[in-house]
Coordinates of C-alpha atoms in Angstrom, one line a residue:
M1 CA 112.2 139.2 125.9
D2 CA 115.1 140.6 124.1
L3 CA 116.3 136.8 123.8
H4 CA 113.0 135.4 122.2
D5 CA 113.1 138.5 119.4
A6 CA 116.4 138.0 118.3
V7 CA 116.4 134.4 117.8
L8 CA 113.0 134.9 116.2
D9 CA 113.7 137.8 113.6
W10 CA 117.2 135.8 113.3
Y11 CA 115.0 132.0 112.2
D12 CA 112.8 134.2 110.3
A13 CA 115.4 135.1 108.1
N14 CA 117.8 132.4 108.0
A15 CA 115.9 129.3 108.1
R16 CA 116.8 126.3 106.2
D17 CA 114.2 125.3 103.4
L18 CA 113.7 121.5 104.9
P19 CA 110.4 119.7 103.5
W20 CA 109.4 118.3 107.0
R21 CA 109.3 122.2 107.8
S22 CA 107.0 122.9 104.8
T23 CA 103.3 124.7 106.0
S24 CA 102.0 121.2 104.0
A25 CA 104.0 119.1 105.6
T26 CA 102.1 115.9 107.3
P27 CA 102.3 114.9 111.1
W28 CA 103.8 111.4 109.6
S29 CA 106.6 113.5 107.6
V30 CA 107.5 115.3 110.5
M31 CA 107.7 112.1 112.7
V32 CA 109.9 110.5 109.9
S33 CA 112.4 113.2 109.5
E34 CA 112.7 113.2 113.3
F35 CA 113.7 109.5 113.6
M36 CA 115.5 110.1 111.1
L37 CA 117.5 112.8 112.3
Q38 CA 118.8 111.4 115.1
Q39 CA 122.2 111.2 114.9
T40 CA 122.3 111.4 111.2
P41 CA 122.7 115.0 109.8
V42 CA 120.3 116.5 107.8
S43 CA 121.8 116.3 104.3
R44 CA 121.7 112.4 104.2
V45 CA 118.3 112.3 105.7
L46 CA 116.7 114.4 103.2
P47 CA 116.5 111.8 100.1
V48 CA 115.4 109.2 102.2
H49 CA 113.1 111.2 103.7
E50 CA 111.5 112.3 100.6
A51 CA 112.4 108.7 99.2
W52 CA 110.6 107.0 101.9
L53 CA 107.6 110.1 101.9
D54 CA 106.8 108.9 98.4
R55 CA 106.7 105.1 99.1
W56 CA 104.4 105.6 102.6
P57 CA 103.0 108.7 102.5
T58 CA 100.9 107.6 105.6
P59 CA 101.6 105.2 108.7
A60 CA 99.1 102.6 107.4
D61 CA 101.0 102.4 104.2
L62 CA 104.5 101.6 106.1
A63 CA 102.6 99.2 108.7
A64 CA 101.3 97.3 105.5
E65 CA 105.0 96.4 104.7
P66 CA 107.2 93.8 106.1
T67 CA 109.9 94.8 108.7
G68 CA 112.5 94.3 106.0
E69 CA 111.2 96.6 104.2
S70 CA 112.0 99.7 106.5
V71 CA 115.4 98.1 106.8
R72 CA 116.1 98.5 103.3
A73 CA 115.1 101.6 102.2
W74 CA 116.7 103.0 105.6
G75 CA 119.7 102.7 103.3
R76 CA 123.0 104.0 104.8
L77 CA 121.5 106.3 107.6
G78 CA 122.8 104.5 109.7
Y79 CA 121.7 103.0 113.3
P80 CA 118.7 100.9 111.2
R81 CA 116.9 100.0 114.5
R82 CA 115.5 103.1 114.1
A83 CA 113.7 102.0 110.9
L84 CA 112.5 98.8 113.5
R85 CA 111.0 101.2 115.9
L86 CA 109.2 103.4 113.1
H87 CA 108.0 100.8 111.3
A88 CA 106.4 99.4 115.1
A89 CA 105.0 102.8 115.8
A90 CA 103.4 102.8 112.4
T91 CA 101.7 99.8 113.1
A92 CA 100.7 101.1 116.7
I93 CA 99.2 104.4 115.0
L94 CA 97.3 102.4 112.7
E95 CA 96.2 100.3 115.3
R96 CA 95.5 102.6 118.4
H97 CA 94.9 106.4 117.1
A98 CA 93.0 105.2 113.5
G99 CA 96.0 105.9 111.1
E100 CA 96.3 110.0 112.5
V101 CA 99.7 110.5 114.1
P102 CA 98.5 111.8 117.7
A103 CA 99.1 115.2 119.1
A104 CA 99.2 114.4 122.4
Y105 CA 102.6 113.7 124.1
D106 CA 101.1 111.0 126.1
D107 CA 99.7 109.4 123.2
L108 CA 103.5 109.8 121.3
I109 CA 105.4 108.9 124.0
A110 CA 103.6 105.4 124.5
L111 CA 104.2 104.3 120.9
P112 CA 107.3 102.1 120.2
G113 CA 110.8 103.9 119.8
V114 CA 109.1 107.0 120.7
G115 CA 111.1 109.1 123.9
D116 CA 110.9 112.2 125.7
Y117 CA 112.2 114.2 122.8
T118 CA 110.8 113.0 120.1
A119 CA 107.3 113.0 121.6
A120 CA 108.2 116.7 122.3
A121 CA 109.5 116.9 119.2
I122 CA 106.6 115.8 117.1
A123 CA 104.0 117.4 119.2
T124 CA 105.7 120.8 118.8
F125 CA 106.8 120.8 115.0
A126 CA 103.4 118.9 113.9
Y127 CA 100.9 120.4 115.6
G128 CA 102.3 123.9 117.2
R129 CA 102.0 122.8 120.8
R130 CA 104.5 123.9 123.8
H131 CA 106.8 121.6 125.0
V132 CA 110.6 121.8 126.1
V133 CA 112.6 120.1 122.9
L134 CA 116.1 119.2 124.0
D135 CA 118.1 117.7 121.4
T136 CA 121.9 118.4 121.4
N137 CA 121.5 121.8 119.4
V138 CA 119.1 123.2 122.1
R139 CA 120.8 122.4 124.7
R140 CA 124.2 123.5 123.5
V141 CA 122.8 127.2 123.0
L142 CA 120.6 127.3 126.0
A143 CA 123.7 126.2 128.2
R144 CA 126.2 129.1 126.5
T145 CA 124.1 131.5 126.4
L146 CA 121.9 131.1 129.9
S147 CA 124.3 129.6 132.3
G148 CA 127.8 130.3 130.7
V149 CA 129.1 127.0 130.1
E150 CA 130.6 125.7 126.5
F151 CA 128.8 122.4 126.8
P152 CA 125.6 121.5 129.0
A153 CA 125.7 118.1 130.8
Q154 CA 125.7 114.5 129.3
S155 CA 122.5 113.9 129.8
V156 CA 119.8 116.2 130.9
N157 CA 118.9 117.3 134.0
K158 CA 116.1 118.5 136.3
A159 CA 117.8 121.9 136.9
E160 CA 118.5 122.3 132.8
R161 CA 114.8 121.0 131.6
E162 CA 113.9 123.9 133.8
L163 CA 115.9 126.3 132.7
A164 CA 114.7 125.4 128.9
A165 CA 111.1 126.0 130.7
S166 CA 111.7 129.5 131.8
V167 CA 112.5 130.8 128.6
L168 CA 109.7 128.7 126.9
P169 CA 107.2 131.7 125.2
D170 CA 104.1 131.3 127.0
D171 CA 102.2 132.0 123.8
E172 CA 101.6 128.0 122.1
P173 CA 102.7 128.7 118.4
T174 CA 105.3 131.4 119.3
A175 CA 107.0 128.8 121.5
A176 CA 106.7 126.1 118.8
T177 CA 108.8 128.6 116.7
W178 CA 111.3 129.4 119.2
S179 CA 112.1 125.7 119.7
V180 CA 112.7 125.1 116.1
A181 CA 114.7 128.6 115.6
V182 CA 116.7 127.5 119.0
M183 CA 117.4 124.4 117.2
E184 CA 118.6 125.7 113.9
L185 CA 120.5 128.7 115.5
G186 CA 122.8 125.2 117.0
A187 CA 123.1 123.7 113.7
L188 CA 124.1 126.8 111.6
V189 CA 125.3 129.2 114.3
C190 CA 126.2 128.2 118.2
T191 CA 128.0 124.9 116.6
A192 CA 129.4 122.8 118.7
S193 CA 133.3 123.2 117.3
N194 CA 134.3 126.4 115.8
P195 CA 130.6 128.8 116.4
A196 CA 130.0 131.6 114.4
C197 CA 130.0 134.0 117.5
G198 CA 130.2 136.8 115.3
R199 CA 127.2 136.6 113.4
C200 CA 125.0 135.3 116.2
P201 CA 122.4 137.3 116.9
V202 CA 122.7 136.4 120.9
A203 CA 125.9 137.0 121.1
D204 CA 125.3 140.6 123.0
L205 CA 123.2 138.3 125.3
C206 CA 125.4 135.1 125.6
A207 CA 126.7 134.1 128.8
W208 CA 129.3 132.5 127.9
R209 CA 130.7 134.9 125.5
T210 CA 130.6 137.7 128.4
A211 CA 132.4 135.6 130.6
G212 CA 135.5 134.7 127.8
H213 CA 133.9 131.1 126.1
P214 CA 135.7 129.8 129.5
A215 CA 136.7 125.9 127.9
Y216 CA 134.5 123.0 128.9
D217 CA 136.0 121.4 131.9
G218 CA 133.0 119.0 132.7
P219 CA 133.5 114.8 132.0
P220 CA 135.1 113.8 128.9
R221 CA 132.8 114.5 125.8
K222 CA 132.3 111.1 124.2
V223 CA 133.4 111.1 120.6
Q224 CA 132.3 108.4 118.0
T225 CA 134.5 106.1 116.3
W226 CA 133.5 104.3 113.0
A227 CA 136.6 102.3 111.6
G228 CA 137.0 98.9 112.5
T229 CA 133.9 99.1 114.9
D230 CA 131.5 96.8 115.4
R231 CA 129.1 99.4 114.0
Q232 CA 131.0 99.0 110.9
C233 CA 131.2 95.9 110.6
R234 CA 127.4 95.7 110.9
G235 CA 127.1 98.0 108.6
R236 CA 128.9 96.2 105.8
L237 CA 126.8 93.3 107.0
M238 CA 123.3 95.3 106.2
A239 CA 124.9 96.5 103.3
V240 CA 125.2 92.9 101.3
L241 CA 121.5 92.1 102.9
R242 CA 120.0 94.9 101.8
D243 CA 121.4 94.9 98.0
A244 CA 120.3 91.1 97.8
D245 CA 116.9 90.6 96.3
S246 CA 117.0 86.8 97.8
P247 CA 118.6 85.2 100.9
V248 CA 122.7 85.7 101.2
H249 CA 124.7 82.8 102.1
R250 CA 127.2 83.2 104.8
S251 CA 130.4 83.1 102.2
R252 CA 129.1 86.2 100.8
L253 CA 129.1 87.9 104.2
D254 CA 132.2 86.7 104.9
T255 CA 134.2 88.2 102.2
V256 CA 133.1 92.0 103.7
W257 CA 134.6 91.0 106.9
S258 CA 138.2 89.4 107.8
D259 CA 138.1 89.0 111.2
N260 CA 135.9 86.1 111.7
T261 CA 135.5 86.9 115.4
Q262 CA 134.1 90.2 114.8
R263 CA 132.2 89.3 112.1
E264 CA 130.2 86.6 113.7
R265 CA 129.6 88.5 116.6
A266 CA 128.2 91.2 114.5
L267 CA 126.0 89.0 112.7
N268 CA 125.4 87.2 115.4
G269 CA 124.1 90.6 116.9
L270 CA 122.4 91.7 114.1
L271 CA 120.1 88.7 114.4
K272 CA 119.7 89.3 118.0
D273 CA 118.0 92.9 117.3
N274 CA 115.8 91.5 114.1
L275 CA 118.1 93.1 111.8
A276 CA 118.4 90.0 110.4
T277 CA 116.9 86.8 110.1
E278 CA 118.7 83.0 109.5
V279 CA 116.2 81.9 106.7
E280 CA 117.6 78.1 106.5
P281 CA 121.0 77.0 107.7
D282 CA 123.8 79.4 106.6
F283 CA 121.2 81.3 104.9
F284 CA 120.4 84.8 105.4
A285 CA 118.2 87.5 104.9
L286 CA 116.5 90.9 105.9
P287 CA 113.5 90.1 108.5

């Protein structure tokens, strides 16, 4: 298929040198990267991924630590519940799979914090298995090249999955490379805004380009905000707990966010999500 050859040749010449793609990368390295890369750019993940693997080179190493240490090491990547889920997954891997990240999709998706995309991605990128891998970048590339629309539906549907499966190469190793190649194309060329169609290897095969780049006309797309949100408040509180080597009095948390109601709501949310614990009245710490 011309589409396969064009994308695979482009990837061979343009793929970024990322540690979790190295031939020496362990399945655990791939798994850690997949958790960290959710809603977080590669540039922010790289130093944290390296430090994480230096400290915890295997799932067993992480499982041996308190959950709070995973949250502390997560730093400022955001969405710190991912750290708790990764710790829980490491513990399950130790208990169910003798400390080895499983290769089978069914075993992976049974792990805490692992959904369809993450299970397919780990099986594909760590073990070279043949699965449909649909992250945001892949979905956008396939929507444009095959369906002629600027953006895919807000959530994956059966038709989209079947379309992705129809162009997945039959050969298992080639299918695995295809999946990461399409992902890379979406990250570097077929971007959400200002796509570089002039240097796209499949521009001549792209249905969206052929149609004249029609603008997206679906439901309003979600735009993430940050300033003044509960997420920002939670991040400020987490930063205080992360940087402290002993329990923190409530008064220290009061200094980083002035809105009392929002601060209490955020703190209660952290306690409910097990990202913080009240070790004694008005003293808080990581779990």
